[in-house]
């Protein structure tokens, strides 16, 4: 990577952080009381920036933006970026599902554990139902279900202790990954490949 490319990346990251972070904070504080309302604003700002860059209204920054987008979506790292985006999407989605399971399917077990953690006298035996094991089930499948059970209880308790912030943050991050995959696909349609270093 040459110095000019690194300089362009730093400028782009700095300007993007200077735009997106305050914008998301303002939107979530003043325009959208519910967190779902501020999803899609990053996409709208990104599309506005791309539109202005394509119309040559952003000057030198627009050229840097177009150049770096071409390098990212058509370069050697494009497959790695897609794999990372999909991997993060799976992780954030899995946490959301596990919190939901802990709050619905395993709610009684979660409440028993939660009460035992904060009671002054710990019970010697806590009765937990767990996922159980079926007769015709392979042993490996029951172990996977038990691991999911443990993570469901853990994430659900952690979500309760953070006042539902865990699930909310993971849902926002999940939706941002979906937005980024969509923008990545759109950028591949909008920007033709050029020779990249």
PDB file of C-alpha atoms in Angstrom:
ATOM      1  CA  UNK A   1       0.000   0.000   0.000  1.00  0.00           C
ATOM      2  CA  UNK A   2       1.458   3.330  -0.995  1.00  0.00           C
ATOM      3  CA  UNK A   3       1.431   6.511   1.101  1.00  0.00           C
ATOM      4  CA  UNK A   4      -1.118   8.321  -1.103  1.00  0.00           C
ATOM      5  CA  UNK A   5      -3.602   5.443  -0.790  1.00  0.00           C
ATOM      6  CA  UNK A   6      -3.138   5.346   2.985  1.00  0.00           C
ATOM      7  CA  UNK A   7      -3.646   9.114   3.157  1.00  0.00           C
ATOM      8  CA  UNK A   8      -6.881   8.823   1.137  1.00  0.00           C
ATOM      9  CA  UNK A   9      -8.155   6.056   3.432  1.00  0.00           C
ATOM     10  CA  UNK A  10      -7.427   8.156   6.545  1.00  0.00           C
ATOM     11  CA  UNK A  11      -9.203  11.187   5.057  1.00  0.00           C
ATOM     12  CA  UNK A  12     -12.211   9.068   4.123  1.00  0.00           C
ATOM     13  CA  UNK A  13     -12.416   7.381   7.551  1.00  0.00           C
ATOM     14  CA  UNK A  14     -12.028  10.727   9.348  1.00  0.00           C
ATOM     15  CA  UNK A  15     -14.688  12.514   7.326  1.00  0.00           C
ATOM     16  CA  UNK A  16     -17.050   9.531   7.478  1.00  0.00           C
ATOM     17  CA  UNK A  17     -16.673   9.269  11.262  1.00  0.00           C
ATOM     18  CA  UNK A  18     -17.168  13.027  11.526  1.00  0.00           C
ATOM     19  CA  UNK A  19     -20.412  12.784   9.550  1.00  0.00           C
ATOM     20  CA  UNK A  20     -21.969   9.477  10.571  1.00  0.00           C
ATOM     21  CA  UNK A  21     -21.325   9.419  14.316  1.00  0.00           C
ATOM     22  CA  UNK A  22     -22.817  12.853  15.122  1.00  0.00           C
ATOM     23  CA  UNK A  23     -25.609  12.296  12.602  1.00  0.00           C
ATOM     24  CA  UNK A  24     -26.647   8.975  14.169  1.00  0.00           C
ATOM     25  CA  UNK A  25     -26.472  10.495  17.668  1.00  0.00           C
ATOM     26  CA  UNK A  26     -28.591  13.509  16.647  1.00  0.00           C
ATOM     27  CA  UNK A  27     -31.136  11.366  14.857  1.00  0.00           C
ATOM     28  CA  UNK A  28     -31.462   8.950  17.761  1.00  0.00           C
ATOM     29  CA  UNK A  29     -31.747  11.789  20.310  1.00  0.00           C
ATOM     30  CA  UNK A  30     -34.043  14.248  18.565  1.00  0.00           C
ATOM     31  CA  UNK A  31     -35.820  12.705  15.596  1.00  0.00           C
ATOM     32  CA  UNK A  32     -36.451   9.062  16.445  1.00  0.00           C
ATOM     33  CA  UNK A  33     -37.391   8.068  19.981  1.00  0.00           C
ATOM     34  CA  UNK A  34     -37.426   4.394  19.107  1.00  0.00           C
ATOM     35  CA  UNK A  35     -34.132   2.903  17.891  1.00  0.00           C
ATOM     36  CA  UNK A  36     -35.861   1.420  14.821  1.00  0.00           C
ATOM     37  CA  UNK A  37     -36.465   4.942  13.528  1.00  0.00           C
ATOM     38  CA  UNK A  38     -32.795   5.691  12.964  1.00  0.00           C
ATOM     39  CA  UNK A  39     -32.099   2.585  10.879  1.00  0.00           C
ATOM     40  CA  UNK A  40     -31.657   3.525   7.267  1.00  0.00           C
ATOM     41  CA  UNK A  41     -30.360   7.031   7.947  1.00  0.00           C
ATOM     42  CA  UNK A  42     -26.763   5.898   7.361  1.00  0.00           C
ATOM     43  CA  UNK A  43     -27.853   4.485   4.013  1.00  0.00           C
ATOM     44  CA  UNK A  44     -29.622   7.731   3.120  1.00  0.00           C
ATOM     45  CA  UNK A  45     -26.539   9.809   3.971  1.00  0.00           C
ATOM     46  CA  UNK A  46     -24.287   7.351   2.080  1.00  0.00           C
ATOM     47  CA  UNK A  47     -26.472   7.521  -1.010  1.00  0.00           C
ATOM     48  CA  UNK A  48     -26.559  11.329  -0.804  1.00  0.00           C
ATOM     49  CA  UNK A  49     -22.761  11.430  -0.604  1.00  0.00           C
ATOM     50  CA  UNK A  50     -22.447   9.048  -3.567  1.00  0.00           C
ATOM     51  CA  UNK A  51     -24.940  11.104  -5.584  1.00  0.00           C
ATOM     52  CA  UNK A  52     -23.036  14.320  -4.851  1.00  0.00           C
ATOM     53  CA  UNK A  53     -19.707  12.621  -5.641  1.00  0.00           C
ATOM     54  CA  UNK A  54     -21.037  11.316  -8.970  1.00  0.00           C
ATOM     55  CA  UNK A  55     -22.246  14.835  -9.850  1.00  0.00           C
ATOM     56  CA  UNK A  56     -18.779  16.189  -8.903  1.00  0.00           C
ATOM     57  CA  UNK A  57     -20.218  18.387  -6.146  1.00  0.00           C
ATOM     58  CA  UNK A  58     -17.804  17.228  -3.419  1.00  0.00           C
ATOM     59  CA  UNK A  59     -14.571  18.308  -5.089  1.00  0.00           C
ATOM     60  CA  UNK A  60     -11.402  16.457  -4.099  1.00  0.00           C
ATOM     61  CA  UNK A  61     -13.228  14.501  -1.379  1.00  0.00           C
ATOM     62  CA  UNK A  62     -15.644  13.173  -4.024  1.00  0.00           C
ATOM     63  CA  UNK A  63     -12.724  11.891  -6.105  1.00  0.00           C
ATOM     64  CA  UNK A  64     -11.202  10.229  -3.027  1.00  0.00           C
ATOM     65  CA  UNK A  65     -14.572   8.661  -2.196  1.00  0.00           C
ATOM     66  CA  UNK A  66     -15.094   7.252  -5.691  1.00  0.00           C
ATOM     67  CA  UNK A  67     -11.501   5.993  -5.887  1.00  0.00           C
ATOM     68  CA  UNK A  68     -11.682   4.217  -2.513  1.00  0.00           C
ATOM     69  CA  UNK A  69     -15.107   2.698  -3.251  1.00  0.00           C
ATOM     70  CA  UNK A  70     -13.760   1.219  -6.476  1.00  0.00           C
ATOM     71  CA  UNK A  71     -10.766  -0.208  -4.640  1.00  0.00           C
ATOM     72  CA  UNK A  72     -12.921  -1.716  -1.897  1.00  0.00           C
ATOM     73  CA  UNK A  73     -15.683  -3.273  -4.009  1.00  0.00           C
ATOM     74  CA  UNK A  74     -13.461  -4.529  -6.827  1.00  0.00           C
ATOM     75  CA  UNK A  75     -10.151  -5.049  -5.033  1.00  0.00           C
ATOM     76  CA  UNK A  76      -8.592  -8.159  -3.548  1.00  0.00           C
ATOM     77  CA  UNK A  77     -10.176  -7.490  -0.155  1.00  0.00           C
ATOM     78  CA  UNK A  78     -13.772  -7.442  -1.457  1.00  0.00           C
ATOM     79  CA  UNK A  79     -14.390 -11.132  -0.711  1.00  0.00           C
ATOM     80  CA  UNK A  80     -12.948 -10.771   2.776  1.00  0.00           C
ATOM     81  CA  UNK A  81     -15.211  -7.779   3.421  1.00  0.00           C
ATOM     82  CA  UNK A  82     -18.316  -9.701   2.312  1.00  0.00           C
ATOM     83  CA  UNK A  83     -17.331 -12.705   4.460  1.00  0.00           C
ATOM     84  CA  UNK A  84     -16.796 -10.433   7.477  1.00  0.00           C
ATOM     85  CA  UNK A  85     -20.103  -8.631   6.940  1.00  0.00           C
ATOM     86  CA  UNK A  86     -21.982 -11.921   6.651  1.00  0.00           C
ATOM     87  CA  UNK A  87     -20.119 -13.354   9.658  1.00  0.00           C
ATOM     88  CA  UNK A  88     -21.006 -10.351  11.819  1.00  0.00           C
ATOM     89  CA  UNK A  89     -24.593 -10.540  10.577  1.00  0.00           C
ATOM     90  CA  UNK A  90     -24.800 -14.190  11.681  1.00  0.00           C
ATOM     91  CA  UNK A  91     -23.248 -13.358  15.079  1.00  0.00           C
ATOM     92  CA  UNK A  92     -25.515 -10.383  15.823  1.00  0.00           C
ATOM     93  CA  UNK A  93     -28.576 -12.281  14.600  1.00  0.00           C
ATOM     94  CA  UNK A  94     -27.677 -15.306  16.734  1.00  0.00           C
ATOM     95  CA  UNK A  95     -27.384 -13.175  19.874  1.00  0.00           C
ATOM     96  CA  UNK A  96     -30.821 -11.665  19.184  1.00  0.00           C
ATOM     97  CA  UNK A  97     -32.356 -15.126  18.741  1.00  0.00           C
ATOM     98  CA  UNK A  98     -30.657 -16.442  21.894  1.00  0.00           C
ATOM     99  CA  UNK A  99     -31.886 -13.494  23.990  1.00  0.00           C
ATOM    100  CA  UNK A 100     -35.391 -14.082  22.654  1.00  0.00           C
ATOM    101  CA  UNK A 101     -35.208 -17.794  23.513  1.00  0.00           C
ATOM    102  CA  UNK A 102     -33.976 -17.005  27.011  1.00  0.00           C
ATOM    103  CA  UNK A 103     -36.889 -14.615  27.510  1.00  0.00           C
ATOM    104  CA  UNK A 104     -39.558 -16.945  26.118  1.00  0.00           C
ATOM    105  CA  UNK A 105     -38.691 -20.648  25.973  1.00  0.00           C
ATOM    106  CA  UNK A 106     -36.401 -20.711  29.021  1.00  0.00           C
ATOM    107  CA  UNK A 107     -38.001 -17.868  30.981  1.00  0.00           C
ATOM    108  CA  UNK A 108     -38.609 -19.911  34.140  1.00  0.00           C
ATOM    109  CA  UNK A 109     -35.006 -21.096  34.267  1.00  0.00           C
ATOM    110  CA  UNK A 110     -33.743 -17.560  33.637  1.00  0.00           C
ATOM    111  CA  UNK A 111     -35.836 -16.155  36.475  1.00  0.00           C
ATOM    112  CA  UNK A 112     -34.717 -18.917  38.868  1.00  0.00           C
ATOM    113  CA  UNK A 113     -31.054 -18.257  38.084  1.00  0.00           C
ATOM    114  CA  UNK A 114     -31.517 -14.486  38.242  1.00  0.00           C
ATOM    115  CA  UNK A 115     -33.174 -14.679  41.659  1.00  0.00           C
ATOM    116  CA  UNK A 116     -30.511 -17.054  42.958  1.00  0.00           C
ATOM    117  CA  UNK A 117     -27.710 -14.727  41.851  1.00  0.00           C
ATOM    118  CA  UNK A 118     -29.069 -11.838  43.895  1.00  0.00           C
ATOM    119  CA  UNK A 119     -30.536 -13.636  46.894  1.00  0.00           C
ATOM    120  CA  UNK A 120     -28.591 -13.492  50.139  1.00  0.00           C
ATOM    121  CA  UNK A 121     -29.071 -17.184  50.803  1.00  0.00           C
ATOM    122  CA  UNK A 122     -28.153 -19.270  47.809  1.00  0.00           C
ATOM    123  CA  UNK A 123     -30.227 -22.347  47.274  1.00  0.00           C
ATOM    124  CA  UNK A 124     -28.226 -25.543  47.359  1.00  0.00           C
ATOM    125  CA  UNK A 125     -30.233 -27.005  44.518  1.00  0.00           C
ATOM    126  CA  UNK A 126     -31.838 -24.915  41.781  1.00  0.00           C
ATOM    127  CA  UNK A 127     -34.411 -26.826  39.751  1.00  0.00           C
ATOM    128  CA  UNK A 128     -33.828 -26.035  36.062  1.00  0.00           C
ATOM    129  CA  UNK A 129     -35.833 -27.614  33.291  1.00  0.00           C
ATOM    130  CA  UNK A 130     -33.297 -27.235  30.500  1.00  0.00           C
ATOM    131  CA  UNK A 131     -33.746 -28.376  26.926  1.00  0.00           C
ATOM    132  CA  UNK A 132     -34.007 -32.050  27.812  1.00  0.00           C
ATOM    133  CA  UNK A 133     -32.951 -34.962  25.631  1.00  0.00           C
ATOM    134  CA  UNK A 134     -35.132 -36.972  23.299  1.00  0.00           C
ATOM    135  CA  UNK A 135     -34.727 -40.741  22.982  1.00  0.00           C
ATOM    136  CA  UNK A 136     -34.139 -40.809  19.225  1.00  0.00           C
ATOM    137  CA  UNK A 137     -31.701 -37.889  19.250  1.00  0.00           C
ATOM    138  CA  UNK A 138     -27.988 -38.169  18.485  1.00  0.00           C
ATOM    139  CA  UNK A 139     -25.770 -37.225  21.444  1.00  0.00           C
ATOM    140  CA  UNK A 140     -24.094 -34.406  19.499  1.00  0.00           C
ATOM    141  CA  UNK A 141     -27.416 -32.720  18.753  1.00  0.00           C
ATOM    142  CA  UNK A 142     -28.384 -32.690  22.421  1.00  0.00           C
ATOM    143  CA  UNK A 143     -25.027 -31.134  23.299  1.00  0.00           C
ATOM    144  CA  UNK A 144     -25.556 -28.380  20.741  1.00  0.00           C
ATOM    145  CA  UNK A 145     -29.033 -27.720  22.153  1.00  0.00           C
ATOM    146  CA  UNK A 146     -27.566 -27.604  25.666  1.00  0.00           C
ATOM    147  CA  UNK A 147     -24.903 -25.084  24.556  1.00  0.00           C
ATOM    148  CA  UNK A 148     -27.646 -22.954  22.975  1.00  0.00           C
ATOM    149  CA  UNK A 149     -29.604 -23.244  26.245  1.00  0.00           C
ATOM    150  CA  UNK A 150     -26.649 -22.017  28.323  1.00  0.00           C
ATOM    151  CA  UNK A 151     -25.997 -19.094  25.961  1.00  0.00           C
ATOM    152  CA  UNK A 152     -29.725 -18.242  25.863  1.00  0.00           C
ATOM    153  CA  UNK A 153     -29.850 -17.994  29.656  1.00  0.00           C
ATOM    154  CA  UNK A 154     -26.593 -16.045  29.823  1.00  0.00           C
ATOM    155  CA  UNK A 155     -27.518 -13.523  27.152  1.00  0.00           C
ATOM    156  CA  UNK A 156     -31.075 -13.107  28.485  1.00  0.00           C
ATOM    157  CA  UNK A 157     -29.792 -12.413  32.012  1.00  0.00           C
ATOM    158  CA  UNK A 158     -27.162 -10.024  30.656  1.00  0.00           C
ATOM    159  CA  UNK A 159     -29.830  -8.300  28.584  1.00  0.00           C
ATOM    160  CA  UNK A 160     -32.013  -7.851  31.683  1.00  0.00           C
ATOM    161  CA  UNK A 161     -29.071  -6.500  33.659  1.00  0.00           C
ATOM    162  CA  UNK A 162     -28.309  -3.922  30.958  1.00  0.00           C
ATOM    163  CA  UNK A 163     -31.937  -2.792  30.666  1.00  0.00           C
ATOM    164  CA  UNK A 164     -32.470  -4.351  27.192  1.00  0.00           C
ATOM    165  CA  UNK A 165     -29.398  -2.598  25.786  1.00  0.00           C
ATOM    166  CA  UNK A 166     -27.744  -5.845  24.732  1.00  0.00           C
ATOM    167  CA  UNK A 167     -30.587  -6.861  22.405  1.00  0.00           C
ATOM    168  CA  UNK A 168     -31.106  -3.300  21.134  1.00  0.00           C
ATOM    169  CA  UNK A 169     -27.441  -2.751  20.281  1.00  0.00           C
ATOM    170  CA  UNK A 170     -27.168  -6.138  18.593  1.00  0.00           C
ATOM    171  CA  UNK A 171     -30.308  -5.478  16.559  1.00  0.00           C
ATOM    172  CA  UNK A 172     -28.982  -2.089  15.431  1.00  0.00           C
ATOM    173  CA  UNK A 173     -25.624  -3.651  14.521  1.00  0.00           C
ATOM    174  CA  UNK A 174     -27.398  -6.499  12.684  1.00  0.00           C
ATOM    175  CA  UNK A 175     -29.391  -4.001  10.629  1.00  0.00           C
ATOM    176  CA  UNK A 176     -26.237  -2.004   9.894  1.00  0.00           C
ATOM    177  CA  UNK A 177     -24.598  -5.144   8.530  1.00  0.00           C
ATOM    178  CA  UNK A 178     -27.633  -5.679   6.296  1.00  0.00           C
ATOM    179  CA  UNK A 179     -27.363  -2.050   5.147  1.00  0.00           C
ATOM    180  CA  UNK A 180     -23.644  -2.451   4.412  1.00  0.00           C
ATOM    181  CA  UNK A 181     -24.203  -5.617   2.370  1.00  0.00           C
ATOM    182  CA  UNK A 182     -26.893  -3.780   0.390  1.00  0.00           C
ATOM    183  CA  UNK A 183     -24.629  -0.757  -0.147  1.00  0.00           C
ATOM    184  CA  UNK A 184     -21.757  -3.030  -1.173  1.00  0.00           C
ATOM    185  CA  UNK A 185     -23.986  -4.645  -3.805  1.00  0.00           C
ATOM    186  CA  UNK A 186     -25.214  -1.218  -4.977  1.00  0.00           C
ATOM    187  CA  UNK A 187     -21.683   0.152  -5.222  1.00  0.00           C
ATOM    188  CA  UNK A 188     -20.654  -2.806  -7.383  1.00  0.00           C
ATOM    189  CA  UNK A 189     -23.484  -1.908  -9.747  1.00  0.00           C
ATOM    190  CA  UNK A 190     -22.678   1.821  -9.772  1.00  0.00           C
ATOM    191  CA  UNK A 191     -18.870   1.816 -10.009  1.00  0.00           C
ATOM    192  CA  UNK A 192     -17.048   0.065 -12.798  1.00  0.00           C
ATOM    193  CA  UNK A 193     -13.847  -1.827 -11.981  1.00  0.00           C
ATOM    194  CA  UNK A 194     -10.525  -0.139 -12.550  1.00  0.00           C
ATOM    195  CA  UNK A 195      -7.015  -1.457 -12.142  1.00  0.00           C
ATOM    196  CA  UNK A 196      -6.281  -1.624  -8.423  1.00  0.00           C
ATOM    197  CA  UNK A 197      -2.942  -1.885  -6.727  1.00  0.00           C
TER     198      UNK A 197
END
